Amino acid sequence: MNTLGVETSCDETALAVLDSEKGPLGTILLSQAKIHSPHGGVVPELSAREHTRNILYLFDQLHRECPVDLQRLQSVSVTVTPGLILSLVVGVAFAKAVSFNLGVPVVPVHHLEAHIFSPFIESDPEYPFLALIVSGGHTDFYLVEEFSRYRFLGGTLDDAVGEAYDKVARVLGLGYPGGPVIDRLAREGTPRYSLPRPLEDSGDLNFSFSGLKTAMIKLVQKEKDAKAEDLCASFQKAVVDVLISKVRKAVEETGVQRLVVAGGVSANSLLREKLTELAGAMGFDLIIPPLELCTDNALMVARAGLMRLQLGVTAGSDLNGDPSIPLEKFGRIWGPEGRGSL
Ligand code: KG4
Ligand code: ZN
């Protein structure tokens, strides 16, 4: 079985073909980072406009580059939630057009589920495992009991960690997305400034990054002569300290010895280094996607789509995008019994 993955939930227009036997057969991605950068964050209207403008060209290019004849696609998997609604609708409308045209099923995919399974493009996970999603929109812990069965364990009470990176970068004048630039500068600096570690000892698996972000913005305004590298290193250390202490807590409390960390911020060099150290010290299996699959991409959508298809789930012509269906509900809506409604 093969599928065309379609991702348009935020600022990447991405398509990929994944075959359950042969693996990835083609992938194409267009980032809108340059378009949003002057605004310091993603502008929803611009995002939808760019997806609309580019998706057919990308499909055409994939058609020319991909060794699979796209006429032989057997299914289409599309991110339907969560995300920017108009952007999601571009992907869903495109996926339905391909599905009608070829007479193949369309499969709804939850964006966070796609991130969780991004390290398993060509392998099968062992269950249960813990998943920490760290992205521009989410910072959430889940217990993954099996594909489509998730237990929410804790998450951010305010800003997502990637969002905090992006907002701090905006104040530092570093453009969007902020994570990769702050990460690069932080490697060259010293974490000499003290910043809070919100909720580090809260006794649960929740996070709060908005206070840290505000403290960082005040620090930037106060320390006018500070080196950007040192400011970034101080911020990055505070963020990673909090994430690591919560990971330690999650593993200790659940006793689950497998951890997936996925989403854009899982590309962070200090986070990857500290997670690897912690996994070695505590003896759990750490599973992180390769760098190119940390941020949004269509291969992970295709993978999650193939897994949902294995459950026998396909959508009808009334499929639509939704800005915010919680992951733990998605399996009930789009599980073997659900079929699109609660
Ligand atoms: O998963 P993703 O591509 O989109 C969402 O689903 O939100 O994550 C994007 C986020 C952005 O906030 C970006 O700044 C952050 O991931 N990011 C990073 C790094 N690379 C991307 N944050 C920290 N360090 C990085 N190396
Ligand atoms: Zn994402």
mmCIF file of C-alpha atoms and ligand atoms in Angstrom:
data_model
loop_
_atom_site.group_PDB
_atom_site.id
_atom_site.type_symbol
_atom_site.label_atom_id
_atom_site.label_comp_id
_atom_site.label_asym_id
_atom_site.label_seq_id
_atom_site.Cartn_x
_atom_site.Cartn_y
_atom_site.Cartn_z
ATOM 1 C CA MET A 1 0.000 0.000 0.000
ATOM 2 C CA ASN A 2 1.223 3.501 -0.719
ATOM 3 C CA THR A 3 -0.047 6.912 0.254
ATOM 4 C CA LEU A 4 0.450 10.551 -0.637
ATOM 5 C CA GLY A 5 1.052 12.575 2.543
ATOM 6 C CA VAL A 6 -0.211 16.165 2.532
ATOM 7 C CA GLU A 7 0.850 18.718 5.170
ATOM 8 C CA THR A 8 -0.369 22.336 5.211
ATOM 9 C CA SER A 9 -1.259 22.949 8.868
ATOM 10 C CA CYS A 10 1.146 25.831 9.422
ATOM 11 C CA ASP A 11 3.961 27.327 7.331
ATOM 12 C CA GLU A 12 5.264 24.348 5.379
ATOM 13 C CA THR A 13 3.591 23.084 2.214
ATOM 14 C CA ALA A 14 4.752 19.484 2.002
ATOM 15 C CA LEU A 15 3.949 16.390 -0.042
ATOM 16 C CA ALA A 16 5.490 12.914 0.169
ATOM 17 C CA VAL A 17 4.843 9.447 -1.148
ATOM 18 C CA LEU A 18 5.415 6.568 1.263
ATOM 19 C CA ASP A 19 5.060 2.899 0.374
ATOM 20 C CA SER A 20 4.615 0.425 3.226
ATOM 21 C CA GLU A 21 6.960 -2.035 1.488
ATOM 22 C CA LYS A 22 9.402 0.172 -0.406
ATOM 23 C CA GLY A 23 9.667 3.101 2.038
ATOM 24 C CA PRO A 24 9.781 6.785 1.023
ATOM 25 C CA LEU A 25 9.449 7.251 -2.757
ATOM 26 C CA GLY A 26 9.477 11.011 -3.026
ATOM 27 C CA THR A 27 9.179 14.088 -0.914
ATOM 28 C CA ILE A 28 8.925 17.800 -1.555
ATOM 29 C CA LEU A 29 8.622 20.706 0.863
ATOM 30 C CA LEU A 30 8.341 24.454 0.540
ATOM 31 C CA SER A 31 8.907 26.529 3.664
ATOM 32 C CA GLN A 32 7.198 29.898 4.030
ATOM 33 C CA ALA A 33 9.742 31.052 6.651
ATOM 34 C CA LYS A 34 11.011 33.941 4.492
ATOM 35 C CA ILE A 35 7.473 35.238 3.953
ATOM 36 C CA HIS A 36 6.640 35.260 7.668
ATOM 37 C CA SER A 37 10.067 36.344 8.932
ATOM 38 C CA PRO A 38 9.472 40.130 8.632
ATOM 39 C CA HIS A 39 6.358 39.652 10.816
ATOM 40 C CA GLY A 40 8.220 37.700 13.526
ATOM 41 C CA GLY A 41 5.716 34.824 13.371
ATOM 42 C CA VAL A 42 3.267 33.020 11.116
ATOM 43 C CA VAL A 43 0.541 35.270 9.653
ATOM 44 C CA PRO A 44 -2.486 32.964 9.115
ATOM 45 C CA GLU A 45 -3.843 34.736 6.035
ATOM 46 C CA LEU A 46 -0.427 34.747 4.338
ATOM 47 C CA SER A 47 0.045 31.077 5.206
ATOM 48 C CA ALA A 48 -3.221 30.013 3.545
ATOM 49 C CA ARG A 49 -2.509 32.183 0.521
ATOM 50 C CA GLU A 50 0.943 30.649 0.042
ATOM 51 C CA HIS A 51 -0.345 27.070 0.400
ATOM 52 C CA THR A 52 -3.007 27.815 -2.211
ATOM 53 C CA ARG A 53 -0.476 29.353 -4.525
ATOM 54 C CA ASN A 54 2.107 26.566 -4.253
ATOM 55 C CA ILE A 55 0.495 23.202 -3.630
ATOM 56 C CA LEU A 56 -0.332 22.374 -7.257
ATOM 57 C CA TYR A 57 3.160 23.335 -8.422
ATOM 58 C CA LEU A 58 4.653 21.110 -5.754
ATOM 59 C CA PHE A 59 2.429 18.231 -6.832
ATOM 60 C CA ASP A 60 3.509 18.779 -10.405
ATOM 61 C CA GLN A 61 7.185 18.787 -9.411
ATOM 62 C CA LEU A 62 6.727 15.671 -7.288
ATOM 63 C CA HIS A 63 5.063 14.068 -10.292
ATOM 64 C CA ARG A 64 8.150 14.725 -12.387
ATOM 65 C CA GLU A 65 10.672 13.650 -9.726
ATOM 66 C CA CYS A 66 8.951 10.730 -8.046
ATOM 67 C CA PRO A 67 9.691 7.185 -9.250
ATOM 68 C CA VAL A 68 6.103 6.161 -8.505
ATOM 69 C CA ASP A 69 3.561 7.032 -11.128
ATOM 70 C CA LEU A 70 1.230 9.314 -9.204
ATOM 71 C CA GLN A 71 -1.672 7.819 -11.170
ATOM 72 C CA ARG A 72 -0.940 4.714 -9.102
ATOM 73 C CA LEU A 73 -1.379 6.310 -5.731
ATOM 74 C CA GLN A 74 -3.486 4.045 -3.546
ATOM 75 C CA SER A 75 -4.531 6.551 -0.865
ATOM 76 C CA VAL A 76 -4.098 10.158 0.257
ATOM 77 C CA SER A 77 -3.305 11.059 3.890
ATOM 78 C CA VAL A 78 -3.849 14.621 5.014
ATOM 79 C CA THR A 79 -3.369 16.614 8.208
ATOM 80 C CA VAL A 80 -6.859 17.694 9.288
ATOM 81 C CA THR A 81 -6.083 19.053 12.782
ATOM 82 C CA PRO A 82 -4.719 20.956 14.714
ATOM 83 C CA GLY A 83 -3.504 24.011 12.855
ATOM 84 C CA LEU A 84 -4.491 27.215 11.112
ATOM 85 C CA ILE A 85 -7.964 26.532 9.789
ATOM 86 C CA LEU A 86 -7.646 28.143 6.354
ATOM 87 C CA SER A 87 -4.285 26.480 5.831
ATOM 88 C CA LEU A 88 -5.671 23.077 6.838
ATOM 89 C CA VAL A 89 -8.577 23.532 4.447
ATOM 90 C CA VAL A 90 -6.184 24.046 1.519
ATOM 91 C CA GLY A 91 -4.578 20.660 2.231
ATOM 92 C CA VAL A 92 -7.889 18.899 2.839
ATOM 93 C CA ALA A 93 -9.448 20.290 -0.358
ATOM 94 C CA PHE A 94 -6.381 19.284 -2.354
ATOM 95 C CA ALA A 95 -6.347 15.786 -0.825
ATOM 96 C CA LYS A 96 -10.040 15.296 -1.615
ATOM 97 C CA ALA A 97 -9.498 16.443 -5.200
ATOM 98 C CA VAL A 98 -6.716 13.875 -5.666
ATOM 99 C CA SER A 99 -8.819 11.222 -3.962
ATOM 100 C CA PHE A 100 -11.873 11.848 -6.207
ATOM 101 C CA ASN A 101 -9.742 12.067 -9.284
ATOM 102 C CA LEU A 102 -7.952 8.758 -8.708
ATOM 103 C CA GLY A 103 -10.817 7.011 -6.946
ATOM 104 C CA VAL A 104 -8.695 6.256 -3.871
ATOM 105 C CA PRO A 105 -9.516 6.774 -0.171
ATOM 106 C CA VAL A 106 -8.565 9.857 1.804
ATOM 107 C CA VAL A 107 -7.266 9.310 5.339
ATOM 108 C CA PRO A 108 -7.475 11.958 8.101
ATOM 109 C CA VAL A 109 -4.286 12.527 10.104
ATOM 110 C CA HIS A 110 -3.748 14.330 13.409
ATOM 111 C CA HIS A 111 -0.641 16.518 13.183
ATOM 112 C CA LEU A 112 0.629 15.535 16.640
ATOM 113 C CA GLU A 113 0.162 11.865 15.877
ATOM 114 C CA ALA A 114 2.271 12.400 12.771
ATOM 115 C CA HIS A 115 5.021 14.002 14.896
ATOM 116 C CA ILE A 116 4.878 11.123 17.395
ATOM 117 C CA PHE A 117 5.380 8.535 14.652
ATOM 118 C CA SER A 118 7.975 10.575 12.719
ATOM 119 C CA PRO A 119 10.876 8.432 14.026
ATOM 120 C CA PHE A 120 9.152 5.271 12.703
ATOM 121 C CA ILE A 121 8.893 5.977 8.975
ATOM 122 C CA GLU A 122 10.334 2.573 8.120
ATOM 123 C CA SER A 123 10.095 0.713 11.413
ATOM 124 C CA ASP A 124 7.438 -0.325 13.889
ATOM 125 C CA PRO A 125 7.351 1.067 17.425
ATOM 126 C CA GLU A 126 7.216 -1.057 20.535
ATOM 127 C CA TYR A 127 4.395 -0.089 22.891
ATOM 128 C CA PRO A 128 3.834 1.463 25.306
ATOM 129 C CA PHE A 129 6.072 4.492 25.013
ATOM 130 C CA LEU A 130 6.164 8.030 26.334
ATOM 131 C CA ALA A 131 6.009 10.878 23.846
ATOM 132 C CA LEU A 132 7.056 14.454 24.435
ATOM 133 C CA ILE A 133 5.980 16.763 21.635
ATOM 134 C CA VAL A 134 7.907 20.017 21.554
ATOM 135 C CA SER A 135 6.874 22.289 18.708
ATOM 136 C CA GLY A 136 5.739 25.784 17.804
ATOM 137 C CA GLY A 137 2.190 25.053 18.955
ATOM 138 C CA HIS A 138 2.578 22.277 21.542
ATOM 139 C CA THR A 139 4.562 21.078 24.530
ATOM 140 C CA ASP A 140 2.766 17.941 25.629
ATOM 141 C CA PHE A 141 3.479 14.592 27.260
ATOM 142 C CA TYR A 142 1.481 11.554 26.166
ATOM 143 C CA LEU A 143 1.517 7.923 27.087
ATOM 144 C CA VAL A 144 1.153 6.066 23.782
ATOM 145 C CA GLU A 145 -0.556 2.775 24.593
ATOM 146 C CA GLU A 146 -0.798 1.826 20.945
ATOM 147 C CA PHE A 147 -1.401 3.629 17.654
ATOM 148 C CA SER A 148 -4.478 5.837 18.135
ATOM 149 C CA ARG A 149 -4.645 5.280 21.928
ATOM 150 C CA TYR A 150 -3.135 8.144 23.871
ATOM 151 C CA ARG A 151 -3.239 9.298 27.464
ATOM 152 C CA PHE A 152 -2.476 12.973 28.070
ATOM 153 C CA LEU A 153 -0.014 13.289 30.962
ATOM 154 C CA GLY A 154 0.664 17.008 31.058
ATOM 155 C CA GLY A 155 1.462 19.971 28.901
ATOM 156 C CA THR A 156 2.066 23.664 28.740
ATOM 157 C CA LEU A 157 -0.315 25.932 30.585
ATOM 158 C CA ASP A 158 0.524 28.899 28.349
ATOM 159 C CA ASP A 159 3.116 29.257 25.549
ATOM 160 C CA ALA A 160 4.526 26.298 23.672
ATOM 161 C CA VAL A 161 8.294 25.995 23.884
ATOM 162 C CA GLY A 162 8.845 26.756 20.168
ATOM 163 C CA GLU A 163 6.560 29.765 20.482
ATOM 164 C CA ALA A 164 8.752 31.074 23.332
ATOM 165 C CA TYR A 165 11.841 30.605 21.130
ATOM 166 C CA ASP A 166 10.137 32.488 18.286
ATOM 167 C CA LYS A 167 8.984 35.381 20.487
ATOM 168 C CA VAL A 168 12.408 35.780 22.114
ATOM 169 C CA ALA A 169 14.014 35.742 18.660
ATOM 170 C CA ARG A 170 11.658 38.488 17.559
ATOM 171 C CA VAL A 171 12.762 40.695 20.470
ATOM 172 C CA LEU A 172 16.405 39.969 19.635
ATOM 173 C CA GLY A 173 15.711 40.860 15.992
ATOM 174 C CA LEU A 174 16.691 37.398 14.779
ATOM 175 C CA GLY A 175 13.722 36.761 12.452
ATOM 176 C CA TYR A 176 11.439 33.713 12.223
ATOM 177 C CA PRO A 177 11.688 30.829 13.020
ATOM 178 C CA GLY A 178 13.682 31.713 16.109
ATOM 179 C CA GLY A 179 14.615 28.227 17.322
ATOM 180 C CA PRO A 180 17.364 27.377 14.837
ATOM 181 C CA VAL A 181 19.049 30.823 15.129
ATOM 182 C CA ILE A 182 18.933 30.910 18.935
ATOM 183 C CA ASP A 183 20.260 27.348 18.986
ATOM 184 C CA ARG A 184 23.181 28.297 16.729
ATOM 185 C CA LEU A 185 24.075 31.455 18.680
ATOM 186 C CA ALA A 186 23.701 29.657 22.018
ATOM 187 C CA ARG A 187 26.413 27.176 21.010
ATOM 188 C CA GLU A 188 28.866 30.087 20.870
ATOM 189 C CA GLY A 189 27.840 31.751 24.129
ATOM 190 C CA THR A 190 28.021 31.212 27.891
ATOM 191 C CA PRO A 191 24.843 30.886 29.983
ATOM 192 C CA ARG A 192 25.980 33.668 32.329
ATOM 193 C CA TYR A 193 22.558 35.216 33.072
ATOM 194 C CA SER A 194 20.165 33.738 35.559
ATOM 195 C CA LEU A 195 16.621 33.074 34.377
ATOM 196 C CA PRO A 196 13.674 31.326 36.067
ATOM 197 C CA ARG A 197 12.862 27.636 35.529
ATOM 198 C CA PRO A 198 9.041 27.848 35.736
ATOM 199 C CA LEU A 199 7.204 24.829 37.189
ATOM 200 C CA GLU A 200 10.467 22.863 37.323
ATOM 201 C CA ASP A 201 9.526 21.500 40.745
ATOM 202 C CA SER A 202 5.752 21.636 40.393
ATOM 203 C CA GLY A 203 5.361 17.913 41.008
ATOM 204 C CA ASP A 204 3.409 17.363 37.765
ATOM 205 C CA LEU A 205 4.196 17.147 34.067
ATOM 206 C CA ASN A 206 2.946 20.619 33.176
ATOM 207 C CA PHE A 207 5.054 23.391 31.717
ATOM 208 C CA SER A 208 4.901 27.178 31.622
ATOM 209 C CA PHE A 209 7.098 29.133 29.242
ATOM 210 C CA SER A 210 5.416 32.510 29.204
ATOM 211 C CA GLY A 211 7.080 33.721 32.447
ATOM 212 C CA LEU A 212 10.481 32.607 31.194
ATOM 213 C CA LYS A 213 9.846 34.385 27.904
ATOM 214 C CA THR A 214 8.904 37.604 29.719
ATOM 215 C CA ALA A 215 11.941 37.342 32.026
ATOM 216 C CA MET A 216 14.127 36.882 28.950
ATOM 217 C CA ILE A 217 12.583 39.886 27.182
ATOM 218 C CA LYS A 218 13.225 42.038 30.301
ATOM 219 C CA LEU A 219 16.801 40.739 30.423
ATOM 220 C CA VAL A 220 17.359 41.702 26.790
ATOM 221 C CA GLN A 221 16.000 45.210 27.470
ATOM 222 C CA LYS A 222 18.131 45.636 30.625
ATOM 223 C CA GLU A 223 21.441 44.191 29.408
ATOM 224 C CA LYS A 224 21.874 46.434 26.385
ATOM 225 C CA ASP A 225 25.560 45.560 25.950
ATOM 226 C CA ALA A 226 25.183 41.824 26.441
ATOM 227 C CA LYS A 227 26.371 39.517 23.686
ATOM 228 C CA ALA A 228 23.455 37.892 21.846
ATOM 229 C CA GLU A 229 25.305 34.576 22.120
ATOM 230 C CA ASP A 230 25.296 34.749 25.957
ATOM 231 C CA LEU A 231 21.662 35.791 26.097
ATOM 232 C CA CYS A 232 20.697 32.909 23.811
ATOM 233 C CA ALA A 233 22.827 30.433 25.777
ATOM 234 C CA SER A 234 21.141 31.520 29.037
ATOM 235 C CA PHE A 235 17.651 31.157 27.547
ATOM 236 C CA GLN A 236 18.410 27.823 25.931
ATOM 237 C CA LYS A 237 19.868 26.422 29.147
ATOM 238 C CA ALA A 238 16.776 27.462 31.147
ATOM 239 C CA VAL A 239 14.441 25.848 28.580
ATOM 240 C CA VAL A 240 16.416 22.619 28.348
ATOM 241 C CA ASP A 241 16.820 22.352 32.153
ATOM 242 C CA VAL A 242 13.030 22.443 32.528
ATOM 243 C CA LEU A 243 12.396 19.950 29.714
ATOM 244 C CA ILE A 244 14.994 17.540 31.065
ATOM 245 C CA SER A 245 13.703 17.650 34.629
ATOM 246 C CA LYS A 246 10.165 16.906 33.378
ATOM 247 C CA VAL A 247 11.404 14.019 31.236
ATOM 248 C CA ARG A 248 13.156 12.565 34.273
ATOM 249 C CA LYS A 249 9.926 12.869 36.232
ATOM 250 C CA ALA A 250 7.820 11.308 33.456
ATOM 251 C CA VAL A 251 10.093 8.264 33.200
ATOM 252 C CA GLU A 252 10.317 7.855 36.983
ATOM 253 C CA GLU A 253 6.579 8.206 37.531
ATOM 254 C CA THR A 254 5.348 5.978 34.732
ATOM 255 C CA GLY A 255 8.184 3.452 34.760
ATOM 256 C CA VAL A 256 7.936 3.406 30.946
ATOM 257 C CA GLN A 257 11.396 2.843 29.514
ATOM 258 C CA ARG A 258 10.895 4.216 25.993
ATOM 259 C CA LEU A 259 10.662 7.890 25.139
ATOM 260 C CA VAL A 260 9.962 9.592 21.825
ATOM 261 C CA VAL A 261 10.773 13.297 21.620
ATOM 262 C CA ALA A 262 9.450 14.892 18.423
ATOM 263 C CA GLY A 263 8.368 18.210 16.890
ATOM 264 C CA GLY A 264 10.417 21.174 15.717
ATOM 265 C CA VAL A 265 12.208 21.817 19.010
ATOM 266 C CA SER A 266 13.482 18.214 19.073
ATOM 267 C CA ALA A 267 16.002 19.492 16.500
ATOM 268 C CA ASN A 268 17.591 21.548 19.289
ATOM 269 C CA SER A 269 21.227 20.587 19.750
ATOM 270 C CA LEU A 270 21.416 21.098 23.538
ATOM 271 C CA LEU A 271 18.131 19.257 24.097
ATOM 272 C CA ARG A 272 19.332 16.290 22.023
ATOM 273 C CA GLU A 273 22.644 16.228 23.903
ATOM 274 C CA LYS A 274 21.051 16.388 27.366
ATOM 275 C CA LEU A 275 18.361 13.835 26.481
ATOM 276 C CA THR A 276 21.040 11.426 25.288
ATOM 277 C CA GLU A 277 22.944 11.888 28.579
ATOM 278 C CA LEU A 278 19.784 11.365 30.635
ATOM 279 C CA ALA A 279 18.786 8.264 28.685
ATOM 280 C CA GLY A 280 22.264 6.822 29.304
ATOM 281 C CA ALA A 281 22.091 7.632 33.026
ATOM 282 C CA MET A 282 18.534 6.331 33.547
ATOM 283 C CA GLY A 283 18.748 3.458 31.072
ATOM 284 C CA PHE A 284 15.692 4.246 28.934
ATOM 285 C CA ASP A 285 15.476 4.052 25.148
ATOM 286 C CA LEU A 286 15.506 7.483 23.560
ATOM 287 C CA ILE A 287 13.935 7.763 20.115
ATOM 288 C CA ILE A 288 14.278 11.097 18.263
ATOM 289 C CA PRO A 289 13.558 11.656 14.569
ATOM 290 C CA PRO A 290 16.409 12.588 12.237
ATOM 291 C CA LEU A 291 16.822 16.363 11.951
ATOM 292 C CA GLU A 292 14.917 16.668 8.668
ATOM 293 C CA LEU A 293 11.850 14.985 10.208
ATOM 294 C CA CYS A 294 11.734 17.065 13.422
ATOM 295 C CA THR A 295 10.048 20.059 11.838
ATOM 296 C CA ASP A 296 6.844 19.758 9.796
ATOM 297 C CA ASN A 297 7.018 17.407 6.833
ATOM 298 C CA ALA A 298 4.710 15.187 4.804
ATOM 299 C CA LEU A 299 6.511 11.884 5.292
ATOM 300 C CA MET A 300 5.354 11.735 8.910
ATOM 301 C CA VAL A 301 1.797 12.484 7.751
ATOM 302 C CA ALA A 302 2.021 9.656 5.229
ATOM 303 C CA ARG A 303 3.297 7.293 7.938
ATOM 304 C CA ALA A 304 0.472 8.118 10.350
ATOM 305 C CA GLY A 305 -1.994 7.861 7.460
ATOM 306 C CA LEU A 306 -0.815 4.354 6.537
ATOM 307 C CA MET A 307 -1.198 3.298 10.174
ATOM 308 C CA ARG A 308 -4.736 4.722 10.378
ATOM 309 C CA LEU A 309 -5.600 3.044 7.095
ATOM 310 C CA GLN A 310 -4.505 -0.258 8.657
ATOM 311 C CA LEU A 311 -7.241 0.298 11.249
ATOM 312 C CA GLY A 312 -9.677 0.415 8.347
ATOM 313 C CA VAL A 313 -10.354 4.141 8.655
ATOM 314 C CA THR A 314 -11.085 6.290 5.611
ATOM 315 C CA ALA A 315 -12.994 9.552 5.381
ATOM 316 C CA GLY A 316 -16.005 10.545 3.313
ATOM 317 C CA SER A 317 -16.513 13.542 1.063
ATOM 318 C CA ASP A 318 -17.580 15.643 4.069
ATOM 319 C CA LEU A 319 -14.052 15.573 5.536
ATOM 320 C CA ASN A 320 -12.973 19.015 6.702
ATOM 321 C CA GLY A 321 -10.204 20.648 8.687
ATOM 322 C CA ASP A 322 -10.603 21.524 12.373
ATOM 323 C CA PRO A 323 -8.322 23.961 14.213
ATOM 324 C CA SER A 324 -8.069 22.006 17.455
ATOM 325 C CA ILE A 325 -9.178 18.429 18.030
ATOM 326 C CA PRO A 326 -7.256 17.057 21.051
ATOM 327 C CA LEU A 327 -5.080 14.064 20.191
ATOM 328 C CA GLU A 328 -6.676 11.789 22.773
ATOM 329 C CA LYS A 329 -10.106 12.399 21.164
ATOM 330 C CA PHE A 330 -8.992 11.907 17.591
ATOM 331 C CA GLY A 331 -8.884 8.116 17.848
ATOM 332 C CA ARG A 332 -12.488 8.121 19.063
ATOM 333 C CA ILE A 333 -13.613 10.325 16.187
ATOM 334 C CA TRP A 334 -11.553 8.620 13.519
ATOM 335 C CA GLY A 335 -11.189 5.143 14.991
ATOM 336 C CA PRO A 336 -12.703 1.961 13.579
ATOM 337 C CA GLU A 337 -15.974 2.751 15.366
ATOM 338 C CA GLY A 338 -15.968 6.541 15.184
ATOM 339 C CA ARG A 339 -15.932 7.338 11.481
ATOM 340 C CA GLY A 340 -15.938 11.085 11.719
ATOM 341 C CA SER A 341 -18.147 11.916 14.671
ATOM 342 C CA LEU A 342 -17.997 11.661 18.450
HETATM 343 O O1 KG4 B 1 6.959 21.050 14.525
HETATM 344 P P1 KG4 B 1 7.148 22.386 13.890
HETATM 345 O O2 KG4 B 1 7.839 22.454 12.553
HETATM 346 O O3 KG4 B 1 5.784 23.129 13.708
HETATM 347 C C1 KG4 B 1 4.739 23.020 14.623
HETATM 348 O O4 KG4 B 1 4.028 21.977 14.579
HETATM 349 O O5 KG4 B 1 4.620 23.957 15.445
HETATM 350 O O6 KG4 B 1 7.936 23.285 14.956
HETATM 351 C C2 KG4 B 1 8.342 24.583 14.659
HETATM 352 C C3 KG4 B 1 9.012 25.164 15.879
HETATM 353 C C4 KG4 B 1 9.333 26.644 15.741
HETATM 354 O O7 KG4 B 1 8.845 27.318 16.888
HETATM 355 C C5 KG4 B 1 10.846 26.675 15.675
HETATM 356 O O8 KG4 B 1 11.407 27.873 16.193
HETATM 357 C C6 KG4 B 1 11.223 25.473 16.494
HETATM 358 O O9 KG4 B 1 10.262 24.496 16.129
HETATM 359 N N1 KG4 B 1 12.573 24.953 16.205
HETATM 360 C C7 KG4 B 1 13.566 24.931 17.126
HETATM 361 C C8 KG4 B 1 14.712 24.433 16.445
HETATM 362 N N2 KG4 B 1 14.359 24.144 15.149
HETATM 363 C C9 KG4 B 1 13.041 24.478 15.027
HETATM 364 N N3 KG4 B 1 13.593 25.303 18.404
HETATM 365 C C10 KG4 B 1 14.751 25.178 19.068
HETATM 366 N N4 KG4 B 1 15.891 24.730 18.502
HETATM 367 C C11 KG4 B 1 15.917 24.328 17.210
HETATM 368 N N5 KG4 B 1 17.056 23.869 16.660
HETATM 369 ZN ZN ZN B 2 4.399 20.388 13.699
#
